[in-house]
mmCIF file of C-alpha atoms and ligand atoms in Angstrom:
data_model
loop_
_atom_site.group_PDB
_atom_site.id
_atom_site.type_symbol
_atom_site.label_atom_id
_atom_site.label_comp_id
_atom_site.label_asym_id
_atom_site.label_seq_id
_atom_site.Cartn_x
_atom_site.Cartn_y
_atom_site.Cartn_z
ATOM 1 C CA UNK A 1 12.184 46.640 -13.448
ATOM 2 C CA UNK A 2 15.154 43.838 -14.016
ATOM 3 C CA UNK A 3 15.616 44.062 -10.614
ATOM 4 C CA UNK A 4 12.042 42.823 -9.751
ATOM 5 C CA UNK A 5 11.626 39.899 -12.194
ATOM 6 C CA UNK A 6 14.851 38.365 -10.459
ATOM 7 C CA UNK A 7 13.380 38.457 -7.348
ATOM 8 C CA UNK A 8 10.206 37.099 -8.743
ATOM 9 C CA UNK A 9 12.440 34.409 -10.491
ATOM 10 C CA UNK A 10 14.418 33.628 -7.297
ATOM 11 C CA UNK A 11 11.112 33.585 -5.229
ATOM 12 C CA UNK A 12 9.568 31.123 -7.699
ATOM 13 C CA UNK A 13 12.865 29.200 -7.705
ATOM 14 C CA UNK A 14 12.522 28.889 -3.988
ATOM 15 C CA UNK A 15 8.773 28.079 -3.820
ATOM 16 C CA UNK A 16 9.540 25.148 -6.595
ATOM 17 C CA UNK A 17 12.233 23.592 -4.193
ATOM 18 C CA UNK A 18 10.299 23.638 -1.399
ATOM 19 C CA UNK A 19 7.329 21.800 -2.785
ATOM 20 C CA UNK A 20 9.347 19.391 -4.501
ATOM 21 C CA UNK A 21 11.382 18.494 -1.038
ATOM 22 C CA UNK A 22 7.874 18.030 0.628
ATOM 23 C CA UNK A 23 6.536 15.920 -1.822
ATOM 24 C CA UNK A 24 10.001 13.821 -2.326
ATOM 25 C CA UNK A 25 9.291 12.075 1.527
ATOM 26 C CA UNK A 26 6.638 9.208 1.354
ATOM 27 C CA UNK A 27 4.596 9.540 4.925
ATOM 28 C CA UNK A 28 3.619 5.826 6.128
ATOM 29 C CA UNK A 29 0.328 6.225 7.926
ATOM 30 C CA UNK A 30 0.664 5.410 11.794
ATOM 31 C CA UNK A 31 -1.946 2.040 12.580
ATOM 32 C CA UNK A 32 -5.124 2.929 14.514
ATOM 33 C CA UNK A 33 -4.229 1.318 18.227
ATOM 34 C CA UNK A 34 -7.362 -1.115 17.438
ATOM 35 C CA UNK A 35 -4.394 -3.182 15.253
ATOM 36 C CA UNK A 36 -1.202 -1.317 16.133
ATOM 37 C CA UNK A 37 1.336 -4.767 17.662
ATOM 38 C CA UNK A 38 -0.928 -7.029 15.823
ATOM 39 C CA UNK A 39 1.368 -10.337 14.896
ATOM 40 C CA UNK A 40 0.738 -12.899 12.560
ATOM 41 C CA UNK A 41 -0.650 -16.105 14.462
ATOM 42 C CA UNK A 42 0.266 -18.293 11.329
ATOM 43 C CA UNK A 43 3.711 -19.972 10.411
ATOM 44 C CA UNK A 44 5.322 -18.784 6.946
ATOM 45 C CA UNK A 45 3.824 -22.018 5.308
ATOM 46 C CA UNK A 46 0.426 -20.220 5.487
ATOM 47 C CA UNK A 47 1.925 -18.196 2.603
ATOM 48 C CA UNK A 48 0.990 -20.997 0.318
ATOM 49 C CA UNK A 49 -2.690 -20.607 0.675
ATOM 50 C CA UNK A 50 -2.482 -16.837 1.146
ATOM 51 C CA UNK A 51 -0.822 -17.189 -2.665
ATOM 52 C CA UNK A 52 -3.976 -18.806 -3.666
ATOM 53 C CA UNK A 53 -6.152 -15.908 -1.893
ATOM 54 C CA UNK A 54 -3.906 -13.421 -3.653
ATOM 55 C CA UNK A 55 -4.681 -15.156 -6.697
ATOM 56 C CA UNK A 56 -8.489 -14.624 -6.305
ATOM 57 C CA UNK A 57 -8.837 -11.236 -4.974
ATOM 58 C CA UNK A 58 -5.833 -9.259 -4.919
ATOM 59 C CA UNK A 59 -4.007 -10.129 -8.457
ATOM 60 C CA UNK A 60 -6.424 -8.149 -10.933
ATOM 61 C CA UNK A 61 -5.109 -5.221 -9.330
ATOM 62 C CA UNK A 62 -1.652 -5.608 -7.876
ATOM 63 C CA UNK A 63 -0.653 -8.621 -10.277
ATOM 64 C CA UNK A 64 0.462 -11.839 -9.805
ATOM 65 C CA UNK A 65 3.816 -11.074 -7.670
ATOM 66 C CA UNK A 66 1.857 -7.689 -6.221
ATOM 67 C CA UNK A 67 4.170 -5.655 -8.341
ATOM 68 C CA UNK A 68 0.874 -2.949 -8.430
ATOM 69 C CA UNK A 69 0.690 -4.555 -12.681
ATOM 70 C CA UNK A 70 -2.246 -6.136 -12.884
ATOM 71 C CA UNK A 71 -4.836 -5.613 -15.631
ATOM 72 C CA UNK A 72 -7.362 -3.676 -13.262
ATOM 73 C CA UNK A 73 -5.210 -1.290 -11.986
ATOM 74 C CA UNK A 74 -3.784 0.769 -15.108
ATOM 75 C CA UNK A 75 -6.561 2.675 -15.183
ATOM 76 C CA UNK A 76 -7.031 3.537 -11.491
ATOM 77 C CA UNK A 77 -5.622 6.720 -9.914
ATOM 78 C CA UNK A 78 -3.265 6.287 -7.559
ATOM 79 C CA UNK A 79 -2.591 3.024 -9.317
ATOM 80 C CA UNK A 80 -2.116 -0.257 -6.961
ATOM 81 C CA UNK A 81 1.432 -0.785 -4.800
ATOM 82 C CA UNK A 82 4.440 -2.659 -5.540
ATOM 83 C CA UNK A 83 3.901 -4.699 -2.418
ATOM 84 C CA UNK A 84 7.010 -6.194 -3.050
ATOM 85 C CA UNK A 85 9.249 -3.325 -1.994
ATOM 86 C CA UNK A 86 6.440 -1.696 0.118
ATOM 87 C CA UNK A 87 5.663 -4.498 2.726
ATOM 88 C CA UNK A 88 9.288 -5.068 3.956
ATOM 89 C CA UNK A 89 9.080 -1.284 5.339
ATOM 90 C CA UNK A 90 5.957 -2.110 7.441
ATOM 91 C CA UNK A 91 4.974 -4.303 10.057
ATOM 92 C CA UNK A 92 2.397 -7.002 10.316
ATOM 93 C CA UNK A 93 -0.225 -5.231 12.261
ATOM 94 C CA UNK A 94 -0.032 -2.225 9.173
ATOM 95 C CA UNK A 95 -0.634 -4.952 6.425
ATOM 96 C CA UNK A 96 -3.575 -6.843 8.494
ATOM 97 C CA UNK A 97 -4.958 -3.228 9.240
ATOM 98 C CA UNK A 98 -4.674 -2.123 5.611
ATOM 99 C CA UNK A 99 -6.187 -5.257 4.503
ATOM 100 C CA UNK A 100 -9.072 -5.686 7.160
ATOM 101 C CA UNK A 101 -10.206 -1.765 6.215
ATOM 102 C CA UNK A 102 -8.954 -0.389 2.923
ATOM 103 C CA UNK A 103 -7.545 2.408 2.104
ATOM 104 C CA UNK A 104 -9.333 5.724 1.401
ATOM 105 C CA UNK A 105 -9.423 7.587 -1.108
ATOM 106 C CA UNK A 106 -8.340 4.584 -3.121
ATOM 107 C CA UNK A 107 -9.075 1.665 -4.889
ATOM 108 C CA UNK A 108 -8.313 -0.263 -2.178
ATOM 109 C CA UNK A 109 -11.428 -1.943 -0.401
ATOM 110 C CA UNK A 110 -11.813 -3.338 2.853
ATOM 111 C CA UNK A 111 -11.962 -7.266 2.922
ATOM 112 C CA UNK A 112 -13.283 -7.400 6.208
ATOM 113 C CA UNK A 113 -16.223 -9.685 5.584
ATOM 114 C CA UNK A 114 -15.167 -10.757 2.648
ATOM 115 C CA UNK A 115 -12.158 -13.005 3.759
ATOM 116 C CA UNK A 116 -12.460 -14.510 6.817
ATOM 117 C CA UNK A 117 -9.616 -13.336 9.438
ATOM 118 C CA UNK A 118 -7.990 -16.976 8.794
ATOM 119 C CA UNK A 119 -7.411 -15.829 5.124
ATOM 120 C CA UNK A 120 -6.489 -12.385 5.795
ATOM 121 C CA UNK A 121 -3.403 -13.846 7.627
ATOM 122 C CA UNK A 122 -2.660 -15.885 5.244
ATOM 123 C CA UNK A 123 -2.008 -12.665 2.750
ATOM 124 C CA UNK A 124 -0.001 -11.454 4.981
ATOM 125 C CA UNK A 125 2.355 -14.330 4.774
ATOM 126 C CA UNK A 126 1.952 -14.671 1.160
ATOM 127 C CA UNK A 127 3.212 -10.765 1.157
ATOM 128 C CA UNK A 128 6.604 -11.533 2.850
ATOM 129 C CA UNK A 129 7.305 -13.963 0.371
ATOM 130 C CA UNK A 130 7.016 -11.812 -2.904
ATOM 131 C CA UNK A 131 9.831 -10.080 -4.106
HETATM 132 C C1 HEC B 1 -9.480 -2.796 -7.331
HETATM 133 C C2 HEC B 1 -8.044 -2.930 -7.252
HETATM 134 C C3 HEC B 1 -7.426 -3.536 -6.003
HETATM 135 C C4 HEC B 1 -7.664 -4.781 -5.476
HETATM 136 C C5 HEC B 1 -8.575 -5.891 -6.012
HETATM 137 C C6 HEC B 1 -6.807 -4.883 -4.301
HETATM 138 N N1 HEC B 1 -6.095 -3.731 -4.132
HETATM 139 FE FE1 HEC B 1 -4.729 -3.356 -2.679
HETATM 140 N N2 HEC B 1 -4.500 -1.458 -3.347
HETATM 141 C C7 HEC B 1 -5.132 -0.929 -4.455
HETATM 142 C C8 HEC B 1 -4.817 0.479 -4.546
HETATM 143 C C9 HEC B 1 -5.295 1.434 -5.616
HETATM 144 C C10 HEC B 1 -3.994 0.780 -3.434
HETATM 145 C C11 HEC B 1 -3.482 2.137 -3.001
HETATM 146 C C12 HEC B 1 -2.109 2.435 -3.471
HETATM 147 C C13 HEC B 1 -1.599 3.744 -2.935
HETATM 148 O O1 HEC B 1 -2.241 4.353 -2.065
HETATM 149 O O2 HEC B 1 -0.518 4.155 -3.350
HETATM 150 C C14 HEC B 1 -3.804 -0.483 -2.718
HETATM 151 C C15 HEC B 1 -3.035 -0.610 -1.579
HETATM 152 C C16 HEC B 1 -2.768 -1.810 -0.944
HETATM 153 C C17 HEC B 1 -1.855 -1.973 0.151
HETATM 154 C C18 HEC B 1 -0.959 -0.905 0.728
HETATM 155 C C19 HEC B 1 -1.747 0.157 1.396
HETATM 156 C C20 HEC B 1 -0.939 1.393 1.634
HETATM 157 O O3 HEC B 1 -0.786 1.741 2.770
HETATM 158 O O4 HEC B 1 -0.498 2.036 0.687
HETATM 159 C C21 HEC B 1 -1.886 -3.288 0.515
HETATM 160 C C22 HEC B 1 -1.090 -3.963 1.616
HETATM 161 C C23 HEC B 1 -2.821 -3.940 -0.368
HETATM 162 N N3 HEC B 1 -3.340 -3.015 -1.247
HETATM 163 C C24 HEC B 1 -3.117 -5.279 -0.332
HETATM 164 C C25 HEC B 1 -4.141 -5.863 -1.076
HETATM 165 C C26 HEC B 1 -4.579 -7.231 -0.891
HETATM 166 C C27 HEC B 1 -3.947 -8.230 0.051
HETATM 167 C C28 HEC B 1 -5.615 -7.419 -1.756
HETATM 168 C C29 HEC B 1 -6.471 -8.652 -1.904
HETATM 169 C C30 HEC B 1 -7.109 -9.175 -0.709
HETATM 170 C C31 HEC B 1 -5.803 -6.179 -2.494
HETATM 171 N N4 HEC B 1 -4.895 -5.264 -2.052
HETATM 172 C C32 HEC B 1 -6.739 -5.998 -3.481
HETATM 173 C C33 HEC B 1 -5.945 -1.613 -5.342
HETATM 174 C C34 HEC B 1 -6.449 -2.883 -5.144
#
């Protein structure tokens, strides 16, 4: 009887690990080819009106340096990025993609039609800049 409750234990043990290991890896999401190699056509100084754009539409959730602490998002589940450290390990083309269509299963919407492609840029810029 001992003998079987170890094993249970050690089989448990071993199923815990497991998940934990698979869950430990954050999986980026590859872009759709549509915007995959997508490059900003804007300098860095559209950052300062992509701040104001930010301001508008983005802060509520993400806050005002996009460290995912606005007053909206508390509440939402998963709760907004830290685009701070989460842009630097994607390109362009993934932020204007993310952006242009939202995320599912998320709070995130799509701002496609909302901001005009001009201004959606300009985020983009404004996002390399926070830190
Ligand atoms: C209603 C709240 C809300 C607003 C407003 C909002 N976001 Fe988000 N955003 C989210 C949530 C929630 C996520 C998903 C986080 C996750 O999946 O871990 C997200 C994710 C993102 C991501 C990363 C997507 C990814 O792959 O995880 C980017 C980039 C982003 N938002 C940019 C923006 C920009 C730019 C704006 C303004 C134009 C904006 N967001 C407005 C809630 C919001």
């Amino acid at each position: 009887m001992k003998k079987v409750l170890f094993v249970l234990l050690v089989l448990v043990a071993l199923a815990l690990a497991a998940c934990g290991g698979g869950n430990a890896v954050a999986t980026i999401a590859p872009v759709p080819a549509e915007y995959a190699g997508a490059t900003n056509p804007l300098g860095a100084d559209a950052a300062t009106a992509g701040a104001e754009v930010f301001k508008v539409n983005c802060e509520s959730c993400h806050g005002p340096q996009g460290h995912g602490d606005g007053p909206a998002g508390v509440a939402l589940d998963p709760q907004p990025k830290n685009l701070a450290t989460f842009a630097p390990t994607v390109g362009d083309d993934y932020l204007y993609w993310r952006i242009n269509t939202g995320k599912e299963g998320t709070s995130m919407v799509a701002w496609k039609g909302v901001l005009t492609d001009e201004q959606i840029w300009q985020t983009v810029a404004f996002l390399r800049t926070i830190k």
